[in-house]
Amino acid sequence: SPVDEEVVHDSFNQLIAEQCRNDGLSDALELQQLQRDLEEEEGRDDVPYLSRPGHEFRGDRLGRSDVEWYDGERHGDPLIAERWSSATLKVLSSMPSRTIGRSRGAIISQYYNRTMQLRRRRQSRPSIRDFSHSARPSIRGYGMEVDSTDAEGTEVSKRERLVNNLQNLSASDRVRMLRAMPLSVAEKGELRRLALQKEKPTFSGSKIPCCSRLKFYIIIAFRQSWYSWLSFVHSLQLWQVALKRVSGRFGTGVLSYFLFLKTLLFFNVFLFLVTGAFLVLPQAVHPPAAAPNRPSFSGLELLTGAGYFSDTVMYYGYYSNYTLKSCRDDVGVHNVSVSNGTSNQHCASRQNSYNMPLAYFFTIGVAFFITCIILVYSMSKSFGQSFRIDKSHSILAIKVFCSWDFKVIKKTSVKLMSGNICTQLKELLAEVNHKNVNNTACQKLWRLMIHGLAWVICIGSTFGCVLGIYHFSVYMHQTPPSNEARLLALPVLVSLINLLLPGLFNLAAWMEDYDSPSVCTYVAIGRNLMLKVSILGVLCNHWLRRVADDREIIGLTCWESFVGQELYRFLLMEFIFTLLDTLFGELLWRLFSERVLKRRRKPVFDIARNVLELIYGQTLAWYGTHCTDAHSCVKSALLGNDSELCFRLGVLFTPLLPAVQILKLLLLFYIKKEGEDKKFLITRLQSIHEQKRTPARRLTSQVGLC
Amino acid sequence: MGTTASHLGKDLLSEYQELTFLTKQEILLAHKRFTELLTKDEKDLPNARVPVDRILTLPELKSNPFRKRICHVFSTSEHKDGSLTFEDFLDLLSAFSDSATLEIKSHYAFRIFDFDDDGTLDGGDLEKLVNCLTGETEDTRLTTDEMRQLISNILEESDIDKDGTVNLSEFQHVISRSPDFV
């Protein structure tokens, strides 16, 4: 602890001792031992003696009974094996690199310098150019973070100066500085108390005029209410216990998937509340005249979204083109909605009018804008946290220092993680040993060919599937649907492709056998992204071009409603197929790998793929609510024909899609969480997938890009 | 500045919130968990100190191979026995929370990994660290050859001043290259 000033550098002890031993100064060693015994009795060292240079060597580690002589493992490094003189050792021991950051004095002086720099930045000081080059570094603004080896008195004065600096900072800066100090809470509390104590008299002593005091109180009250609101929002911890269990069992990487799911859920809730309050509610309260041939409710509607649902608030075609007016006449009957055309109805009492088209436009516009801003902000924040400049060469050191996941609690998971780390370390060691072997030109060519083949397979399969979807959609479009269940064919095909093709990409990646796991992850993400974007592209083309233009073939009056229904079907099929995959797909794969491949491999939670699935679903939902169609807008203006039911802004298809998405995400959370009990365990041999969790945080910033 | 076990004062709560990376709800939850560890007569004492074996019964620490080091590092007791007061406990939670800065985390990680408390990570520390990481069973441990090679590689990669040990700034330099230091 930094409180404990009596820190001894063991390495120097041993070096000195060895040197003394070799030179035959055994009495010096004896003196050391005697000194140590004395210190253990007295606890504090005042006696100067020869072979321990510097004040850091005063005292001893109480409670340590054994001294370790780390001898034979030094690996012939000439610098280490060198015998230094005691003068050199004395100089070395007072170097900042030895003492930095460890003792309390060092921490205090370090933070004194930082607060000084912060103060300088906040205030306007004369620039460095005004000082001559020969001025002292401290004047020119270069704070030196050296731990001075002076007497005890300077530490007290350092502390006072730090407190002085803290007082002069603004409140938020002071809080941030105090939090970042690696001292114990008790000491930080002391510093804080001292800093605040000196501040108070200046405040209460002055006379504040009445009106600015009122303003002050208002500001304080506002700030308090804002903080309490923030803490209330923070206390609504959804799924806190469930997330803790997941992270306790599976670690940080899998936890990031569930946190992402939670974020998307909140986005959808926000969107749903906004559209619900401004659009769905007014329209539901003032229903337009019912269409003549409205089909009755049958169970198929839940899957296809057509039929009974097509004339409800779910779809765009239901919404009124006109300003809603509600009249109360004297009898007390209200909720009579009138259109502009028949506005000569006499309403004696007051009227509430609600301009539906305008509300539609502005609600979605504002919601979209806010969502955009939140996304960009969170993406920039997480990008800044996870950005690293260079590719590091110290893979082993990073693996040893950074690979332990402290969130894992369960004993079996801890054992698994230890086993994983051991395997990875062994693999890395083997790799480092064989790095000397240079790849011959022939091997390089071979590897290039393998990579090329894998890419050809991936791109070719993507292209083939996209072409298949295109032709199938043309075929479905030509023949009008005989029954409603046929409407499900296209979504089923797309979901099937989304399920199977990533498996093919994984196979190709396994064949390629990448060295670096981050490259492997990026390639996997790139390929999956390419697949999803091309599928979305061909679907957009199908809807906006063909369906909008040739709607008479299908017999539609309102193409936007049809597209909304299509989106609903796609979302639902996606969800059903994910469920099936979670419950049965992993089971089948495990049976296959055990019987046929004869390997006890447990399937792995493919984080990258699952995150992309979430993004794909959310894109569909957002598309349904937000998409603007400039093309259709222009065309309708030219043609000039409008049916009464369809509103030609072409903005929104399905305002209730966020609600569907919310339900889907909720169900997905619980199913994935429970499914992991049986299926998603980290395997020993899948070291590449294990290391995929490395860019887990980067994934969330890439999400924003997607 | 003592805390009575039953109730955490409002100004004390805001003070803790300013000094640590925890929110008020988290501090209250920590207080609840901490008082569950106290015995009946300890509850009346201000600044009660919980001995290390009771701390280690917490489920979060029970299976962690670094549990003893964690208690030792965050303890402010004079006897260095790893016992924690409530403020030490808050220190612990704050350093491990998600909003803690990289500097705090690397500082405390360094002290946790420094098994002999001498201010640097030498070969013995690294060996103990790797043994903690790889587990206690025999089949997951590295052989002595592998261990020696691993330690020499680590020192070669991270020891900048070539003194055979990794000090705090070298450690922080290595850590800053890796984006997933939890």
PDB file of C-alpha atoms in Angstrom, chain B:
ATOM      1  CA  MET B   1     -15.893   9.605   9.847  1.00  0.00           C
ATOM      2  CA  GLY B   2     -17.275   6.333  10.988  1.00  0.00           C
ATOM      3  CA  THR B   3     -20.111   4.489   9.425  1.00  0.00           C
ATOM      4  CA  THR B   4     -22.674   2.876  11.591  1.00  0.00           C
ATOM      5  CA  ALA B   5     -23.668  -0.410  10.202  1.00  0.00           C
ATOM      6  CA  SER B   6     -27.343   0.293  10.043  1.00  0.00           C
ATOM      7  CA  HIS B   7     -27.472   3.494   8.089  1.00  0.00           C
ATOM      8  CA  LEU B   8     -25.236   5.372   5.742  1.00  0.00           C
ATOM      9  CA  GLY B   9     -25.561   9.118   6.149  1.00  0.00           C
ATOM     10  CA  LYS B  10     -26.486  11.238   3.185  1.00  0.00           C
ATOM     11  CA  ASP B  11     -23.408  13.436   3.196  1.00  0.00           C
ATOM     12  CA  LEU B  12     -21.206  10.397   3.642  1.00  0.00           C
ATOM     13  CA  LEU B  13     -22.929   8.816   0.664  1.00  0.00           C
ATOM     14  CA  SER B  14     -22.269  11.805  -1.539  1.00  0.00           C
ATOM     15  CA  GLU B  15     -18.690  11.949  -0.325  1.00  0.00           C
ATOM     16  CA  TYR B  16     -18.119   8.349  -1.285  1.00  0.00           C
ATOM     17  CA  GLN B  17     -19.775   8.951  -4.591  1.00  0.00           C
ATOM     18  CA  GLU B  18     -17.384  11.797  -5.310  1.00  0.00           C
ATOM     19  CA  LEU B  19     -14.313   9.857  -4.326  1.00  0.00           C
ATOM     20  CA  THR B  20     -14.993   6.559  -6.063  1.00  0.00           C
ATOM     21  CA  PHE B  21     -16.242   5.459  -9.442  1.00  0.00           C
ATOM     22  CA  LEU B  22     -19.404   3.973  -7.992  1.00  0.00           C
ATOM     23  CA  THR B  23     -22.917   5.343  -8.193  1.00  0.00           C
ATOM     24  CA  LYS B  24     -25.068   5.894  -5.127  1.00  0.00           C
ATOM     25  CA  GLN B  25     -27.078   2.743  -5.727  1.00  0.00           C
ATOM     26  CA  GLU B  26     -23.910   0.725  -5.993  1.00  0.00           C
ATOM     27  CA  ILE B  27     -22.557   2.191  -2.776  1.00  0.00           C
ATOM     28  CA  LEU B  28     -25.772   1.351  -0.942  1.00  0.00           C
ATOM     29  CA  LEU B  29     -25.708  -2.150  -2.321  1.00  0.00           C
ATOM     30  CA  ALA B  30     -22.080  -2.510  -1.244  1.00  0.00           C
ATOM     31  CA  HIS B  31     -23.028  -1.330   2.206  1.00  0.00           C
ATOM     32  CA  LYS B  32     -25.731  -3.913   2.415  1.00  0.00           C
ATOM     33  CA  ARG B  33     -23.393  -6.707   1.325  1.00  0.00           C
ATOM     34  CA  PHE B  34     -20.709  -5.549   3.724  1.00  0.00           C
ATOM     35  CA  THR B  35     -22.975  -5.435   6.734  1.00  0.00           C
ATOM     36  CA  GLU B  36     -24.076  -8.966   5.986  1.00  0.00           C
ATOM     37  CA  LEU B  37     -20.514 -10.014   6.653  1.00  0.00           C
ATOM     38  CA  LEU B  38     -20.367  -8.396  10.067  1.00  0.00           C
ATOM     39  CA  THR B  39     -21.124 -10.213  13.269  1.00  0.00           C
ATOM     40  CA  LYS B  40     -23.618  -8.805  15.752  1.00  0.00           C
ATOM     41  CA  ASP B  41     -21.182  -6.987  17.979  1.00  0.00           C
ATOM     42  CA  GLU B  42     -19.122  -5.759  15.073  1.00  0.00           C
ATOM     43  CA  LYS B  43     -22.185  -4.020  13.706  1.00  0.00           C
ATOM     44  CA  ASP B  44     -22.076  -1.439  16.455  1.00  0.00           C
ATOM     45  CA  LEU B  45     -18.484  -0.490  15.929  1.00  0.00           C
ATOM     46  CA  PRO B  46     -17.656   2.375  13.678  1.00  0.00           C
ATOM     47  CA  ASN B  47     -15.129   1.420  11.036  1.00  0.00           C
ATOM     48  CA  ALA B  48     -15.541  -2.253  11.618  1.00  0.00           C
ATOM     49  CA  ARG B  49     -12.873  -4.400  10.095  1.00  0.00           C
ATOM     50  CA  VAL B  50     -13.739  -7.746   8.577  1.00  0.00           C
ATOM     51  CA  PRO B  51     -11.035 -10.407   8.692  1.00  0.00           C
ATOM     52  CA  VAL B  52      -9.816 -11.860   5.485  1.00  0.00           C
ATOM     53  CA  ASP B  53     -11.357 -15.305   5.745  1.00  0.00           C
ATOM     54  CA  ARG B  54     -14.821 -13.833   5.969  1.00  0.00           C
ATOM     55  CA  ILE B  55     -14.171 -11.598   2.977  1.00  0.00           C
ATOM     56  CA  LEU B  56     -13.123 -14.616   0.995  1.00  0.00           C
ATOM     57  CA  THR B  57     -16.537 -16.189   1.483  1.00  0.00           C
ATOM     58  CA  LEU B  58     -18.032 -13.647  -0.907  1.00  0.00           C
ATOM     59  CA  PRO B  59     -19.065 -15.488  -4.060  1.00  0.00           C
ATOM     60  CA  GLU B  60     -17.289 -12.977  -6.261  1.00  0.00           C
ATOM     61  CA  LEU B  61     -13.968 -13.720  -4.637  1.00  0.00           C
ATOM     62  CA  LYS B  62     -14.339 -17.343  -3.709  1.00  0.00           C
ATOM     63  CA  SER B  63     -13.008 -18.873  -6.896  1.00  0.00           C
ATOM     64  CA  ASN B  64     -10.709 -16.105  -7.977  1.00  0.00           C
ATOM     65  CA  PRO B  65      -7.071 -17.231  -7.886  1.00  0.00           C
ATOM     66  CA  PHE B  66      -5.987 -13.716  -6.982  1.00  0.00           C
ATOM     67  CA  ARG B  67      -8.325 -13.357  -4.029  1.00  0.00           C
ATOM     68  CA  LYS B  68      -5.691 -13.248  -1.321  1.00  0.00           C
ATOM     69  CA  ARG B  69      -3.615 -10.715  -3.206  1.00  0.00           C
ATOM     70  CA  ILE B  70      -6.674  -8.534  -3.781  1.00  0.00           C
ATOM     71  CA  CYS B  71      -7.495  -8.452  -0.101  1.00  0.00           C
ATOM     72  CA  HIS B  72      -3.922  -7.746   0.771  1.00  0.00           C
ATOM     73  CA  VAL B  73      -3.571  -4.880  -1.684  1.00  0.00           C
ATOM     74  CA  PHE B  74      -6.723  -3.056  -0.681  1.00  0.00           C
ATOM     75  CA  SER B  75      -6.288  -3.525   3.020  1.00  0.00           C
ATOM     76  CA  THR B  76      -5.210  -0.556   5.102  1.00  0.00           C
ATOM     77  CA  SER B  77      -4.641  -2.429   8.310  1.00  0.00           C
ATOM     78  CA  GLU B  78      -1.365  -2.054  10.138  1.00  0.00           C
ATOM     79  CA  HIS B  79      -0.919  -5.781  10.513  1.00  0.00           C
ATOM     80  CA  LYS B  80      -1.097  -6.415   6.809  1.00  0.00           C
ATOM     81  CA  ASP B  81      -3.479  -9.250   7.334  1.00  0.00           C
ATOM     82  CA  GLY B  82      -5.796  -8.460   4.488  1.00  0.00           C
ATOM     83  CA  SER B  83      -8.733  -7.357   6.601  1.00  0.00           C
ATOM     84  CA  LEU B  84     -10.974  -4.728   5.052  1.00  0.00           C
ATOM     85  CA  THR B  85     -13.040  -1.881   6.405  1.00  0.00           C
ATOM     86  CA  PHE B  86     -16.015  -0.609   4.491  1.00  0.00           C
ATOM     87  CA  GLU B  87     -13.909   2.067   2.854  1.00  0.00           C
ATOM     88  CA  ASP B  88     -11.366  -0.504   1.713  1.00  0.00           C
ATOM     89  CA  PHE B  89     -14.229  -2.507   0.320  1.00  0.00           C
ATOM     90  CA  LEU B  90     -15.419   0.532  -1.620  1.00  0.00           C
ATOM     91  CA  ASP B  91     -11.881   1.001  -2.916  1.00  0.00           C
ATOM     92  CA  LEU B  92     -11.935  -2.541  -4.176  1.00  0.00           C
ATOM     93  CA  LEU B  93     -15.258  -2.169  -5.921  1.00  0.00           C
ATOM     94  CA  SER B  94     -14.310   1.166  -7.397  1.00  0.00           C
ATOM     95  CA  ALA B  95     -11.084  -0.141  -8.894  1.00  0.00           C
ATOM     96  CA  PHE B  96     -12.912  -3.060 -10.480  1.00  0.00           C
ATOM     97  CA  SER B  97     -15.889  -1.090 -11.745  1.00  0.00           C
ATOM     98  CA  ASP B  98     -16.423  -0.434 -15.417  1.00  0.00           C
ATOM     99  CA  SER B  99     -16.005   3.299 -15.184  1.00  0.00           C
ATOM    100  CA  ALA B 100     -12.609   3.251 -13.514  1.00  0.00           C
ATOM    101  CA  THR B 101      -9.828   4.798 -15.540  1.00  0.00           C
ATOM    102  CA  LEU B 102      -7.154   2.683 -17.130  1.00  0.00           C
ATOM    103  CA  GLU B 103      -4.577   4.243 -14.868  1.00  0.00           C
ATOM    104  CA  ILE B 104      -6.314   3.179 -11.685  1.00  0.00           C
ATOM    105  CA  LYS B 105      -6.869  -0.309 -12.987  1.00  0.00           C
ATOM    106  CA  SER B 106      -3.301  -0.741 -14.142  1.00  0.00           C
ATOM    107  CA  HIS B 107      -1.969   0.650 -10.859  1.00  0.00           C
ATOM    108  CA  TYR B 108      -3.917  -1.815  -8.772  1.00  0.00           C
ATOM    109  CA  ALA B 109      -3.327  -4.673 -11.191  1.00  0.00           C
ATOM    110  CA  PHE B 110       0.371  -4.069 -10.865  1.00  0.00           C
ATOM    111  CA  ARG B 111       0.149  -4.221  -7.099  1.00  0.00           C
ATOM    112  CA  ILE B 112      -1.942  -7.359  -7.210  1.00  0.00           C
ATOM    113  CA  PHE B 113       0.551  -9.063  -9.478  1.00  0.00           C
ATOM    114  CA  ASP B 114       3.489  -7.969  -7.338  1.00  0.00           C
ATOM    115  CA  PHE B 115       3.476 -10.985  -5.086  1.00  0.00           C
ATOM    116  CA  ASP B 116       6.456 -10.005  -2.984  1.00  0.00           C
ATOM    117  CA  ASP B 117       5.492  -6.326  -2.666  1.00  0.00           C
ATOM    118  CA  ASP B 118       8.815  -4.962  -3.729  1.00  0.00           C
ATOM    119  CA  GLY B 119       7.578  -2.494  -6.312  1.00  0.00           C
ATOM    120  CA  THR B 120       8.585  -4.405  -9.417  1.00  0.00           C
ATOM    121  CA  LEU B 121       7.587  -7.620 -11.120  1.00  0.00           C
ATOM    122  CA  ASP B 122      10.609  -9.855 -11.183  1.00  0.00           C
ATOM    123  CA  GLY B 123      10.896 -13.431 -12.340  1.00  0.00           C
ATOM    124  CA  GLY B 124       9.461 -14.904  -9.159  1.00  0.00           C
ATOM    125  CA  ASP B 125       6.429 -12.674  -9.369  1.00  0.00           C
ATOM    126  CA  LEU B 126       5.895 -13.573 -12.997  1.00  0.00           C
ATOM    127  CA  GLU B 127       6.178 -17.240 -12.266  1.00  0.00           C
ATOM    128  CA  LYS B 128       3.604 -17.050  -9.488  1.00  0.00           C
ATOM    129  CA  LEU B 129       1.368 -14.984 -11.757  1.00  0.00           C
ATOM    130  CA  VAL B 130       1.457 -17.547 -14.533  1.00  0.00           C
ATOM    131  CA  ASN B 131       0.780 -20.342 -12.079  1.00  0.00           C
ATOM    132  CA  CYS B 132      -2.261 -18.495 -10.784  1.00  0.00           C
ATOM    133  CA  LEU B 133      -3.494 -17.959 -14.299  1.00  0.00           C
ATOM    134  CA  THR B 134      -3.132 -21.519 -15.430  1.00  0.00           C
ATOM    135  CA  GLY B 135      -4.769 -23.057 -12.427  1.00  0.00           C
ATOM    136  CA  GLU B 136      -3.901 -25.414  -9.708  1.00  0.00           C
ATOM    137  CA  THR B 137      -4.212 -28.797 -11.310  1.00  0.00           C
ATOM    138  CA  GLU B 138      -1.134 -30.455 -12.615  1.00  0.00           C
ATOM    139  CA  ASP B 139      -2.198 -30.934 -16.195  1.00  0.00           C
ATOM    140  CA  THR B 140      -2.814 -27.263 -16.779  1.00  0.00           C
ATOM    141  CA  ARG B 141       0.498 -26.040 -15.493  1.00  0.00           C
ATOM    142  CA  LEU B 142       3.419 -25.218 -17.709  1.00  0.00           C
ATOM    143  CA  THR B 143       6.580 -27.260 -17.497  1.00  0.00           C
ATOM    144  CA  THR B 144       9.655 -25.649 -16.030  1.00  0.00           C
ATOM    145  CA  ASP B 145      11.204 -25.255 -19.460  1.00  0.00           C
ATOM    146  CA  GLU B 146       8.141 -23.568 -20.817  1.00  0.00           C
ATOM    147  CA  MET B 147       7.951 -21.378 -17.745  1.00  0.00           C
ATOM    148  CA  ARG B 148      11.518 -20.279 -18.101  1.00  0.00           C
ATOM    149  CA  GLN B 149      11.058 -19.503 -21.742  1.00  0.00           C
ATOM    150  CA  LEU B 150       7.821 -17.659 -21.105  1.00  0.00           C
ATOM    151  CA  ILE B 151       9.359 -15.479 -18.432  1.00  0.00           C
ATOM    152  CA  SER B 152      12.359 -14.647 -20.545  1.00  0.00           C
ATOM    153  CA  ASN B 153      10.069 -13.732 -23.442  1.00  0.00           C
ATOM    154  CA  ILE B 154       7.920 -11.536 -21.254  1.00  0.00           C
ATOM    155  CA  LEU B 155      10.917  -9.748 -19.846  1.00  0.00           C
ATOM    156  CA  GLU B 156      12.334  -9.306 -23.294  1.00  0.00           C
ATOM    157  CA  GLU B 157       9.101  -7.807 -24.538  1.00  0.00           C
ATOM    158  CA  SER B 158       8.318  -5.533 -21.664  1.00  0.00           C
ATOM    159  CA  ASP B 159      11.492  -4.738 -19.784  1.00  0.00           C
ATOM    160  CA  ILE B 160      12.695  -1.522 -21.301  1.00  0.00           C
ATOM    161  CA  ASP B 161      15.541  -0.610 -19.006  1.00  0.00           C
ATOM    162  CA  LYS B 162      16.786  -4.182 -18.952  1.00  0.00           C
ATOM    163  CA  ASP B 163      17.121  -4.585 -15.256  1.00  0.00           C
ATOM    164  CA  GLY B 164      15.370  -7.912 -15.164  1.00  0.00           C
ATOM    165  CA  THR B 165      12.138  -6.635 -13.695  1.00  0.00           C
ATOM    166  CA  VAL B 166       9.013  -4.932 -14.930  1.00  0.00           C
ATOM    167  CA  ASN B 167       8.228  -1.753 -13.065  1.00  0.00           C
ATOM    168  CA  LEU B 168       4.994   0.182 -13.004  1.00  0.00           C
ATOM    169  CA  SER B 169       5.609   2.385 -15.993  1.00  0.00           C
ATOM    170  CA  GLU B 170       6.733  -0.526 -18.160  1.00  0.00           C
ATOM    171  CA  PHE B 171       3.665  -2.435 -17.048  1.00  0.00           C
ATOM    172  CA  GLN B 172       1.406   0.464 -17.923  1.00  0.00           C
ATOM    173  CA  HIS B 173       3.129   0.771 -21.263  1.00  0.00           C
ATOM    174  CA  VAL B 174       2.361  -2.862 -22.095  1.00  0.00           C
ATOM    175  CA  ILE B 175      -1.215  -2.567 -20.866  1.00  0.00           C
ATOM    176  CA  SER B 176      -1.968   0.521 -22.902  1.00  0.00           C
ATOM    177  CA  ARG B 177      -1.354  -1.437 -26.079  1.00  0.00           C
ATOM    178  CA  SER B 178      -4.109  -3.876 -25.371  1.00  0.00           C
ATOM    179  CA  PRO B 179      -7.690  -2.739 -25.676  1.00  0.00           C
ATOM    180  CA  ASP B 180      -9.301  -5.374 -23.538  1.00  0.00           C
ATOM    181  CA  PHE B 181      -7.706  -4.897 -20.178  1.00  0.00           C
ATOM    182  CA  VAL B 182     -10.628  -5.445 -17.875  1.00  0.00           C
TER     183      VAL B 182
END
